[in-house]
mmCIF file of C-alpha atoms and ligand atoms in Angstrom:
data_model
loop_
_atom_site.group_PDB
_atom_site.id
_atom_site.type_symbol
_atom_site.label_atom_id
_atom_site.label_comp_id
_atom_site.label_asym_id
_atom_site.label_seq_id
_atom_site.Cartn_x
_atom_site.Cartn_y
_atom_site.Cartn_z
ATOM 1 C CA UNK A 128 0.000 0.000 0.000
ATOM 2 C CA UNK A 129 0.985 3.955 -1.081
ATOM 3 C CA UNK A 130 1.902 5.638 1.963
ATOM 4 C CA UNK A 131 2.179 9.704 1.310
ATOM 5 C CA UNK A 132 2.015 12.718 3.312
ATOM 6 C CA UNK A 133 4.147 15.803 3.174
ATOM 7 C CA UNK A 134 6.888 15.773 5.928
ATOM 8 C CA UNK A 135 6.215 19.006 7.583
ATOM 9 C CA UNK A 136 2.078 19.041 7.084
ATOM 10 C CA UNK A 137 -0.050 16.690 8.733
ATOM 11 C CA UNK A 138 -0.829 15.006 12.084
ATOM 12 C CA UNK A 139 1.829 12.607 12.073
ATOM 13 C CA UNK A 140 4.290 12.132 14.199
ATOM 14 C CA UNK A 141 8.254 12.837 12.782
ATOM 15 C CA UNK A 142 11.460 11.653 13.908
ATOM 16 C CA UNK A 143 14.383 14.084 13.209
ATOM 17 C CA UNK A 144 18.229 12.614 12.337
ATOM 18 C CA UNK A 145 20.573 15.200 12.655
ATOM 19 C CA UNK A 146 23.568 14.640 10.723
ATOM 20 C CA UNK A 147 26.908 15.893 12.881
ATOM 21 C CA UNK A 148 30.776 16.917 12.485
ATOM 22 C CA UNK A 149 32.457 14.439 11.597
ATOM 23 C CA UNK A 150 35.794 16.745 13.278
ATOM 24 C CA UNK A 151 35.077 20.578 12.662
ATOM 25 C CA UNK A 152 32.159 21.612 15.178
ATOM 26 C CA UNK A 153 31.637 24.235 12.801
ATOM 27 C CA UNK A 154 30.092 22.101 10.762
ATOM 28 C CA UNK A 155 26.890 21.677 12.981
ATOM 29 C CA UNK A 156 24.441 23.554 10.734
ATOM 30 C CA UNK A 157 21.982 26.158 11.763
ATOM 31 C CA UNK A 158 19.154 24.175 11.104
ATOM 32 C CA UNK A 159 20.028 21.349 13.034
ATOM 33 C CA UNK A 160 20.536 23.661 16.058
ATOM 34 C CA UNK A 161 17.037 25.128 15.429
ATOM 35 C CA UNK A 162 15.240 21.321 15.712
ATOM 36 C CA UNK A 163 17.665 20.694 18.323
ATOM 37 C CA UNK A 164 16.358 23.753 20.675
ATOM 38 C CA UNK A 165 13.289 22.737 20.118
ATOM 39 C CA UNK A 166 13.020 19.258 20.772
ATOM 40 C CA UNK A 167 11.801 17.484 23.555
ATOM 41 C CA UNK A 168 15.006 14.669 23.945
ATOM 42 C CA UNK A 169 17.941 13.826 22.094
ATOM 43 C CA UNK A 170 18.234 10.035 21.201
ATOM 44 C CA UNK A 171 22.038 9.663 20.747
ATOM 45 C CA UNK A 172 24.704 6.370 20.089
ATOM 46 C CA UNK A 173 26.659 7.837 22.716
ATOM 47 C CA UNK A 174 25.406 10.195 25.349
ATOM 48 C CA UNK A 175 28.482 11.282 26.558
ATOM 49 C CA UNK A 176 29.889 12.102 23.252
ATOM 50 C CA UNK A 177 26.935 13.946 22.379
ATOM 51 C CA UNK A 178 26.227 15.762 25.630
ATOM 52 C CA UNK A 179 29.589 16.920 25.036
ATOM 53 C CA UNK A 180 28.472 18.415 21.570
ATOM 54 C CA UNK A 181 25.248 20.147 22.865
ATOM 55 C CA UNK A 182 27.234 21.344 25.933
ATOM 56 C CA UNK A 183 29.181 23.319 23.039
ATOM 57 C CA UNK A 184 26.195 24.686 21.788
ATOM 58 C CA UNK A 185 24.355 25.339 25.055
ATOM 59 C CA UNK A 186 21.829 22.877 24.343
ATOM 60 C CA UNK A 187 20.458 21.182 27.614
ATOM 61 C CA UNK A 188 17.842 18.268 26.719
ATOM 62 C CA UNK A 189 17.099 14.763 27.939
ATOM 63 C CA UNK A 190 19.001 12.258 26.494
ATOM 64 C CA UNK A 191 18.042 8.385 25.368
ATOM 65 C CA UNK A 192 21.024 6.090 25.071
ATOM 66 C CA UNK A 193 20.410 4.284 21.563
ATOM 67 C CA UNK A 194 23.498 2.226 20.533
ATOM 68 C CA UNK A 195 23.575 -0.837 18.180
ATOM 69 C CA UNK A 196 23.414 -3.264 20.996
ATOM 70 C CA UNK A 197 19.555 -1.641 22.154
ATOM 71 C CA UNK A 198 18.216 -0.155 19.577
ATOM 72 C CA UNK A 199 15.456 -2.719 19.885
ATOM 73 C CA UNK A 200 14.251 -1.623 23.457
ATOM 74 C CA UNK A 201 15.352 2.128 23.074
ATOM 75 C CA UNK A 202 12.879 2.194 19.707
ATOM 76 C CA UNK A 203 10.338 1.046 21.416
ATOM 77 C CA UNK A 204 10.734 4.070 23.913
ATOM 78 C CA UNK A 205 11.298 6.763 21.198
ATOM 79 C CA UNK A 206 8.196 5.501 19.404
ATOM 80 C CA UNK A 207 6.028 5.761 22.377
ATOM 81 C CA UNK A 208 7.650 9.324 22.543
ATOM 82 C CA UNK A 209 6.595 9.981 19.046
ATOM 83 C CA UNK A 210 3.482 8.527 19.443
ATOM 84 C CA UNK A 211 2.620 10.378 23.062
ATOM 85 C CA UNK A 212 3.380 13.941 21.103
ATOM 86 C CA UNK A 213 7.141 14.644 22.143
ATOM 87 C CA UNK A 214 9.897 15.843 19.781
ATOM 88 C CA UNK A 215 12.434 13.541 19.318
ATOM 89 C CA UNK A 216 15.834 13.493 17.383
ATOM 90 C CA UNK A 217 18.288 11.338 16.948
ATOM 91 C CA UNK A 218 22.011 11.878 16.361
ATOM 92 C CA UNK A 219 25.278 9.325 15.977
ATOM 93 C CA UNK A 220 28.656 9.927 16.922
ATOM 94 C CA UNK A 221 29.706 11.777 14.030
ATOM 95 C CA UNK A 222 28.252 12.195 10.816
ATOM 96 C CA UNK A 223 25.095 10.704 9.220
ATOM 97 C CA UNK A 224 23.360 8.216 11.443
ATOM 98 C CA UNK A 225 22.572 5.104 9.624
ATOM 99 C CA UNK A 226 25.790 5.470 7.528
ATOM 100 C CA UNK A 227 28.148 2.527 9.211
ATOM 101 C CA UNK A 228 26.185 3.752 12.060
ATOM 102 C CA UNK A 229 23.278 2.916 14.405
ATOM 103 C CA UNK A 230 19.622 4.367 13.081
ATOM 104 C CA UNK A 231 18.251 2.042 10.316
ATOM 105 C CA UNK A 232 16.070 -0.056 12.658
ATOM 106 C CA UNK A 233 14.894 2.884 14.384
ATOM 107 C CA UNK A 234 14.344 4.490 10.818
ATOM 108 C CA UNK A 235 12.576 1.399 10.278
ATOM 109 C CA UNK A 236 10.699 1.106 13.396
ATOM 110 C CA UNK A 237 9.136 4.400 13.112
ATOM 111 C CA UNK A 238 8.311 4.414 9.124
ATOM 112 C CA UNK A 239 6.109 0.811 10.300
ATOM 113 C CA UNK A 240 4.786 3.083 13.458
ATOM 114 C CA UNK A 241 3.494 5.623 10.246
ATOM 115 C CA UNK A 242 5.703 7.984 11.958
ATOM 116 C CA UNK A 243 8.104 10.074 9.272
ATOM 117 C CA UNK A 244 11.457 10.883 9.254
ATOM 118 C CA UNK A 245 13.466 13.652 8.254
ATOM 119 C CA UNK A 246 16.767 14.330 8.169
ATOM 120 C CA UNK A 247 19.353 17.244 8.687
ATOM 121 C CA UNK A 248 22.169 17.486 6.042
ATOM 122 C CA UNK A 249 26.069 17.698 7.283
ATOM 123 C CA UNK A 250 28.794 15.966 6.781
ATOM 124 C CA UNK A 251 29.790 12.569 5.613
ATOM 125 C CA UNK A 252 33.186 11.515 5.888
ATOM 126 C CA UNK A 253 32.616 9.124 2.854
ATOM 127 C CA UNK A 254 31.896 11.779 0.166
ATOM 128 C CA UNK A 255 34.244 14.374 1.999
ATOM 129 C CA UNK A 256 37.002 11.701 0.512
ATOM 130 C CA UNK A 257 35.337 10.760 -2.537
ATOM 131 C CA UNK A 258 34.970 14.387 -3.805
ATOM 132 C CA UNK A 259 38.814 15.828 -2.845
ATOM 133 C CA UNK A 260 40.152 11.942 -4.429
ATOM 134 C CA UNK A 261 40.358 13.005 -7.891
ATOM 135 C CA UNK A 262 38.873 9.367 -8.616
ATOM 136 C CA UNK A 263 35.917 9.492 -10.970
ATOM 137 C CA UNK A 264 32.400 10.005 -9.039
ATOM 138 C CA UNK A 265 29.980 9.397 -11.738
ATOM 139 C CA UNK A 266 29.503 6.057 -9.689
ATOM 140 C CA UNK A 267 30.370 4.920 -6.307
ATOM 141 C CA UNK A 268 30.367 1.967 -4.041
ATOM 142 C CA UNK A 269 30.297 2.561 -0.469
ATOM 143 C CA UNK A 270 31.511 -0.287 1.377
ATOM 144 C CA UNK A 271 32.143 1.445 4.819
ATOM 145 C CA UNK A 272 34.156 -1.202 7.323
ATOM 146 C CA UNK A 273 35.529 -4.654 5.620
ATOM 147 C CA UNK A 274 35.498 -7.629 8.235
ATOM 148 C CA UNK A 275 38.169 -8.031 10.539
ATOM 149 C CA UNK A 276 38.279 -11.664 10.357
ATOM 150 C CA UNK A 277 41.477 -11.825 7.285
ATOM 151 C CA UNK A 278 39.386 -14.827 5.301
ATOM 152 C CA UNK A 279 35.791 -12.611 5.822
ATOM 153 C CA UNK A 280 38.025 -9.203 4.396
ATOM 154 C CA UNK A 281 39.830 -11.131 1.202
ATOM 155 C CA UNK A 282 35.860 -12.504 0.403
ATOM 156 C CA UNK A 283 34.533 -9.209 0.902
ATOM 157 C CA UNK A 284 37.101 -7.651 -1.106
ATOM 158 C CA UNK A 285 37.078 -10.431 -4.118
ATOM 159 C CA UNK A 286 33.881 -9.934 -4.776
ATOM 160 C CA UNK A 287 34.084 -6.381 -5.568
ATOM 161 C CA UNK A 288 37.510 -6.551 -7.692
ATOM 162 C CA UNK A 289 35.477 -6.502 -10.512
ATOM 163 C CA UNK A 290 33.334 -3.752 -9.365
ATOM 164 C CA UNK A 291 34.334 -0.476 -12.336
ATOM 165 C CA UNK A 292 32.789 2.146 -9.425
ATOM 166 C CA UNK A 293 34.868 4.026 -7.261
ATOM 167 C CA UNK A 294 35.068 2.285 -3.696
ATOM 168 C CA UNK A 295 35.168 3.902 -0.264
ATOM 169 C CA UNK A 296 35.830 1.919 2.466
ATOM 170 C CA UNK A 297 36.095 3.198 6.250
ATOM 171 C CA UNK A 298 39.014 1.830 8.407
ATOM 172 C CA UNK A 299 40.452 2.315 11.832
ATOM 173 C CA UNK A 300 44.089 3.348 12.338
ATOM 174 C CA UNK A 301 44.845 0.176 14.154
ATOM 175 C CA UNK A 302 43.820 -1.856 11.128
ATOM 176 C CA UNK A 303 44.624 0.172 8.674
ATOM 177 C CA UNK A 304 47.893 -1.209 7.436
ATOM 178 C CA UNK A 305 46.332 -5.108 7.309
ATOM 179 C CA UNK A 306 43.327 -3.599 5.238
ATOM 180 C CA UNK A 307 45.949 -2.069 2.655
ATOM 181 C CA UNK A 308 47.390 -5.128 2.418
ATOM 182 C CA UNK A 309 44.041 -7.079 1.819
ATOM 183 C CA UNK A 310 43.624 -4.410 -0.811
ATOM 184 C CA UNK A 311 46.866 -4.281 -2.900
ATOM 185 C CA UNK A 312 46.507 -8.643 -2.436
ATOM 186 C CA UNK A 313 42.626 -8.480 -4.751
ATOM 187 C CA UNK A 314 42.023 -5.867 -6.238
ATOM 188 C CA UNK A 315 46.191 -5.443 -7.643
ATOM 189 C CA UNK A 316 48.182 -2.138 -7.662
ATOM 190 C CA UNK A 317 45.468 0.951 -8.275
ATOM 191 C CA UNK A 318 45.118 3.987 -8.002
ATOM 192 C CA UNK A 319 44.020 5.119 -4.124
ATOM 193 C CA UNK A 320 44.003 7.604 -1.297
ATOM 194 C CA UNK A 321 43.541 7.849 2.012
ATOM 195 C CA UNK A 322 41.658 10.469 3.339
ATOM 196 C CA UNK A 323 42.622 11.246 6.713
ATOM 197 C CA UNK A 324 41.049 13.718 9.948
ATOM 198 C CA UNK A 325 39.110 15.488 7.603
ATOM 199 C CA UNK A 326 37.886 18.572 8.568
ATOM 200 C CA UNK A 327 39.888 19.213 10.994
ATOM 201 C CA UNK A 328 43.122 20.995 11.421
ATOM 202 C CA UNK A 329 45.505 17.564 10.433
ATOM 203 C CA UNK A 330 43.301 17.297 7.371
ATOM 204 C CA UNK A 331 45.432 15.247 5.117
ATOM 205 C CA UNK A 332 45.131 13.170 1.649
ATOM 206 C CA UNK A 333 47.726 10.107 0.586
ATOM 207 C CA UNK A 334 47.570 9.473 -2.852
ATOM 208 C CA UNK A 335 49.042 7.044 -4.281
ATOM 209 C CA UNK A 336 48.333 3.172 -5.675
ATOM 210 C CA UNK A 337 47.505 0.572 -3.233
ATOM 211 C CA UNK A 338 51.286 -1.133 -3.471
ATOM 212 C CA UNK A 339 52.462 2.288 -2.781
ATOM 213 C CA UNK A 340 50.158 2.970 0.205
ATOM 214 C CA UNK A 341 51.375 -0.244 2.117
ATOM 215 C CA UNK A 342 55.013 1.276 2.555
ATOM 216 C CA UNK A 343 53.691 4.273 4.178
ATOM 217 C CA UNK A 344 55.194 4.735 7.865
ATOM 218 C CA UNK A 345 53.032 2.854 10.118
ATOM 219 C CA UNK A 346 53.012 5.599 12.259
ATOM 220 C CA UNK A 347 52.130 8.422 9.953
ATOM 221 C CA UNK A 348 49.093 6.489 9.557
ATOM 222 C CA UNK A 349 47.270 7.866 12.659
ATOM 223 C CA UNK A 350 43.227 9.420 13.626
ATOM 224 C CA UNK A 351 40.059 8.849 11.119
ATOM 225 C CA UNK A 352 40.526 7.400 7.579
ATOM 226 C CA UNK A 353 38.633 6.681 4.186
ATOM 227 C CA UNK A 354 39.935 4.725 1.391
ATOM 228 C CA UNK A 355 38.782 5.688 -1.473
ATOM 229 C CA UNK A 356 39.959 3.058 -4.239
ATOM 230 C CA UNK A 357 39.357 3.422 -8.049
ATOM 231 C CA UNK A 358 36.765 0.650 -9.889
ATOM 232 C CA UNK A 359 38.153 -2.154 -11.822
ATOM 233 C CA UNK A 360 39.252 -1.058 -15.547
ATOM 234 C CA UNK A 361 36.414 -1.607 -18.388
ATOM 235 C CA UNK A 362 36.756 -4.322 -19.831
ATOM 236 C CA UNK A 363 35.797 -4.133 -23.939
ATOM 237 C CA UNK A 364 32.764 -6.129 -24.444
ATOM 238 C CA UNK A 365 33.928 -8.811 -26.881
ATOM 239 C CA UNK A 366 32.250 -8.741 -30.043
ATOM 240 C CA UNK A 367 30.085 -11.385 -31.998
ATOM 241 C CA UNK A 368 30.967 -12.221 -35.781
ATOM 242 C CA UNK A 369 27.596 -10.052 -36.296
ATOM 243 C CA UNK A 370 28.810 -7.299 -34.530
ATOM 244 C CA UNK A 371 31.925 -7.135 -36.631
ATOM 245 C CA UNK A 372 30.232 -7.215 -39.985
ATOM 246 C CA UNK A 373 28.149 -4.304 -38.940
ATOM 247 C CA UNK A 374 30.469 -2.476 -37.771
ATOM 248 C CA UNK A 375 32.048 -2.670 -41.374
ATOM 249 C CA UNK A 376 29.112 -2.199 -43.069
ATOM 250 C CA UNK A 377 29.397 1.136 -41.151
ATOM 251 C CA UNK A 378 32.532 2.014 -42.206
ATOM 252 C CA UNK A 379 32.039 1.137 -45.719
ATOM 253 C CA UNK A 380 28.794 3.390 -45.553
ATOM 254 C CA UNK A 381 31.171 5.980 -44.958
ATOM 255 C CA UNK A 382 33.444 5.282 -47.989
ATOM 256 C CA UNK A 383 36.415 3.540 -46.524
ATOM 257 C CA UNK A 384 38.474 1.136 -48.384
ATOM 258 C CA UNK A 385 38.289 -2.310 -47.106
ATOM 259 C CA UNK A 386 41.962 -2.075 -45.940
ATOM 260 C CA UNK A 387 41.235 1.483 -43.805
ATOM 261 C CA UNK A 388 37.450 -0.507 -42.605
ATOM 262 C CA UNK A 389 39.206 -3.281 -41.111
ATOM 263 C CA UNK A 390 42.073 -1.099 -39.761
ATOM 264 C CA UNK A 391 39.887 0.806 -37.679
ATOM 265 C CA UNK A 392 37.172 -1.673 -36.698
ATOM 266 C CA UNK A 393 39.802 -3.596 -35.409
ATOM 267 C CA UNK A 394 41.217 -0.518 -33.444
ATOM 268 C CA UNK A 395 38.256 0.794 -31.883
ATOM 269 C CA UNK A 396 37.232 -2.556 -30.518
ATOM 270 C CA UNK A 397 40.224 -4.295 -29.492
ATOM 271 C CA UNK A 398 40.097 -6.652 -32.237
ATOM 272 C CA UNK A 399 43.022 -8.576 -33.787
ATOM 273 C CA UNK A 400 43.137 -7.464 -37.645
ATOM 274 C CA UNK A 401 43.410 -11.054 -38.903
ATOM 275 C CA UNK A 402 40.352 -12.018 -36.902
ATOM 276 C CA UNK A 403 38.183 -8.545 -38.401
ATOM 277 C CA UNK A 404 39.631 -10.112 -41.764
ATOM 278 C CA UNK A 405 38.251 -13.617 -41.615
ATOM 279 C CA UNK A 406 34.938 -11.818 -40.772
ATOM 280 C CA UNK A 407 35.236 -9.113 -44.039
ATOM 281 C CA UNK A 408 36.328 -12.543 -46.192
ATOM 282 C CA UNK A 409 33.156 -13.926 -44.834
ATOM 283 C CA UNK A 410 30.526 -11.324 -45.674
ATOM 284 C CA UNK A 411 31.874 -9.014 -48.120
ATOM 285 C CA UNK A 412 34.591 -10.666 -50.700
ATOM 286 C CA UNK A 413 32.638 -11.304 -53.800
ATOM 287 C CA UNK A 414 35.507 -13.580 -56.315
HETATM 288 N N1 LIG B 1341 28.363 8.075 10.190
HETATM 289 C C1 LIG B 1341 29.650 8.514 9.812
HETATM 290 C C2 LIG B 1341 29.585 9.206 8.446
HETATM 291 O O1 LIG B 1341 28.505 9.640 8.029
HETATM 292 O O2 LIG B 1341 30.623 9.387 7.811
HETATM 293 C C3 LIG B 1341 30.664 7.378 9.828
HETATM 294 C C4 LIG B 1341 30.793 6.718 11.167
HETATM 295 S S1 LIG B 1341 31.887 5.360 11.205
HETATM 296 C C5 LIG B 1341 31.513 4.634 12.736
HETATM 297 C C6 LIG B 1341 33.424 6.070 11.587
HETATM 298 C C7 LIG B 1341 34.424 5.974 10.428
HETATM 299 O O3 LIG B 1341 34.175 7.022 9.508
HETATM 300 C C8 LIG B 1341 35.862 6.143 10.849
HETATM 301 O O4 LIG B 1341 36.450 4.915 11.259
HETATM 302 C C9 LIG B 1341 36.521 6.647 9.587
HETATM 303 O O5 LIG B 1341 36.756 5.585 8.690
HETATM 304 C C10 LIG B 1341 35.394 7.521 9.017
HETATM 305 N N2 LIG B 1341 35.536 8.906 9.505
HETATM 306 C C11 LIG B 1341 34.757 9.541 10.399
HETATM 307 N N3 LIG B 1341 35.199 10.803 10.578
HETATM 308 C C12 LIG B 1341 36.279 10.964 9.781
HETATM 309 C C13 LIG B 1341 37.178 12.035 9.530
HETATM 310 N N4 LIG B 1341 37.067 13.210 10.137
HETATM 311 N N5 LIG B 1341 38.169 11.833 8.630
HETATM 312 C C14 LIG B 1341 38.307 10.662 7.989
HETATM 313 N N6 LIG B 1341 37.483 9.612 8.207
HETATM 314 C C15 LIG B 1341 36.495 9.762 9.090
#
């Protein structure tokens, strides 16, 4: 069944995500402060962390605690929130909630509970490092964390070596160096950076390839990463006998000889000459 109704029109209830800096506090934007001031409780992954946030911005509101190991029970006490008529929002540590972070079931939960959800916009530290890589972002996979486990990670990672999209990944400093390794291993030596504290004052990019990123100094490798790896190479469809002919017929529409037609079919497409030869003996040699 349809389910519509305009966000902020309407009797029901809405749950408010507010994206946060991901390093820069400047980044908390003035509209998040506004739904902020006016809500009833904060929801947060971590109340300390974020008490510490809204301390900054002389904000003073209940919090719920609402990490990934009770988002179950905590959901059920937002939605009664929601449900009762109280404001609630809810933030992660840093960044987008939902994004390698708690809020999906909750997101869920309250979408079931016909309660909406809106969101604030800030930072993500995943398209902070795909848009300063330089890699192409016409399309993207975000992966966020690989497994730890070194069998899980090589799986994880051969199934996406022939992804062509750009890939961001999300790593931790202490892991950093066994995930490059992973990396240069499956997907072979391309081109990558590491995006590192960004938007704050150590803001730093590593660009390299992958073989070159493993020699880094382990220790130079230190706070909040992305690694932002470019897709597999195209690979040129093969083409059928078919395909050839027409792609002479082309040429010849256009006048070439059939020395210059085969010379450039077989150019454009990868093609062996002797093999875009059999096919011109094939369908257009008349004896
Ligand atoms: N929800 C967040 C988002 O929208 O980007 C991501 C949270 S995830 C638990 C944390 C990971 O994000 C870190 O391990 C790191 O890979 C990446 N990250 C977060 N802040 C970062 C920063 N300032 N610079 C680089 N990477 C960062």
């Amino acid at each position: 069944m349809t389910s519509r109704e305009l966000n902020f029109e309407g009797p029901s209830p809405i749950l408010y995500l507010i994206a946060t800096p991901i390093g820069n506090r400047s980044e908390m934007t003035p509209r998040a402060l506004e739904i902020l001031k006016d809500t009833d409780y904060i929801a947060a992954e971590d109340t300390r962390n974020s008490g510490q946030l809204m301390a900054y911005f002389g904000i003073d509101k209940p919090f719920i605690s609402c990490h990934e190991h009770n988002e179950e029970e905590a959901g059920t006490r937002i939605v009664t929130l929601l449900q009762q008529g109280k404001k609630v929002c809810y933030m992660s540590d840093a960044g987008y909630p939902c994004l390698s972070d708690p809020g999906q079931r909750l997101v869920a939960r309250c979408l079931d509970q016909g309660i909406k959800v809106s969101v604030t916009s800030g930072p993500s530290a995943a398209i902070n490092a795909l848009t300063c890589s330089g890699l192409s972002s016409t399309h993207f996979h975000f992966e966020g964390f690989l497994p730890a486990k070194e069998s899980e990670r090589i799986a994880r990672l051969n199934a996406l070596a022939s992804n062509e999209d750009t890939l961001i990944f999300y790593e931790s400093p202490h892991r950093i160096f066994k995930t490059l390794l992973s990396m240069a291993a499956t997907l072979g030596d391309r081109k990558a950076v590491i995006a590192r504290e960004l938007t704050k004052s150590h803001e730093e990019f590593i660009r390299g390839t992958l073989a070159e990123l493993c020699l880094l100094p382990e220790e130079s490798l230190r706070g909040e990463m992305v690694i932002v790896i470019e897709g597999a190479s195209k690979k040129k469809a093969v083409l059928s006998d078919t395909e050839i002919a027409l792609a002479l017929r082309e040429e010849f529409d256009w006048g070439r000889t059939p020395k210059e037609a085969i010379k450039n079919v077989s150019a454009n497409n990868g093609l062996p000459k002797n093999k875009v030869y059999e096919v011109y003996l094939e369908n257009f040699k008349r004896d």
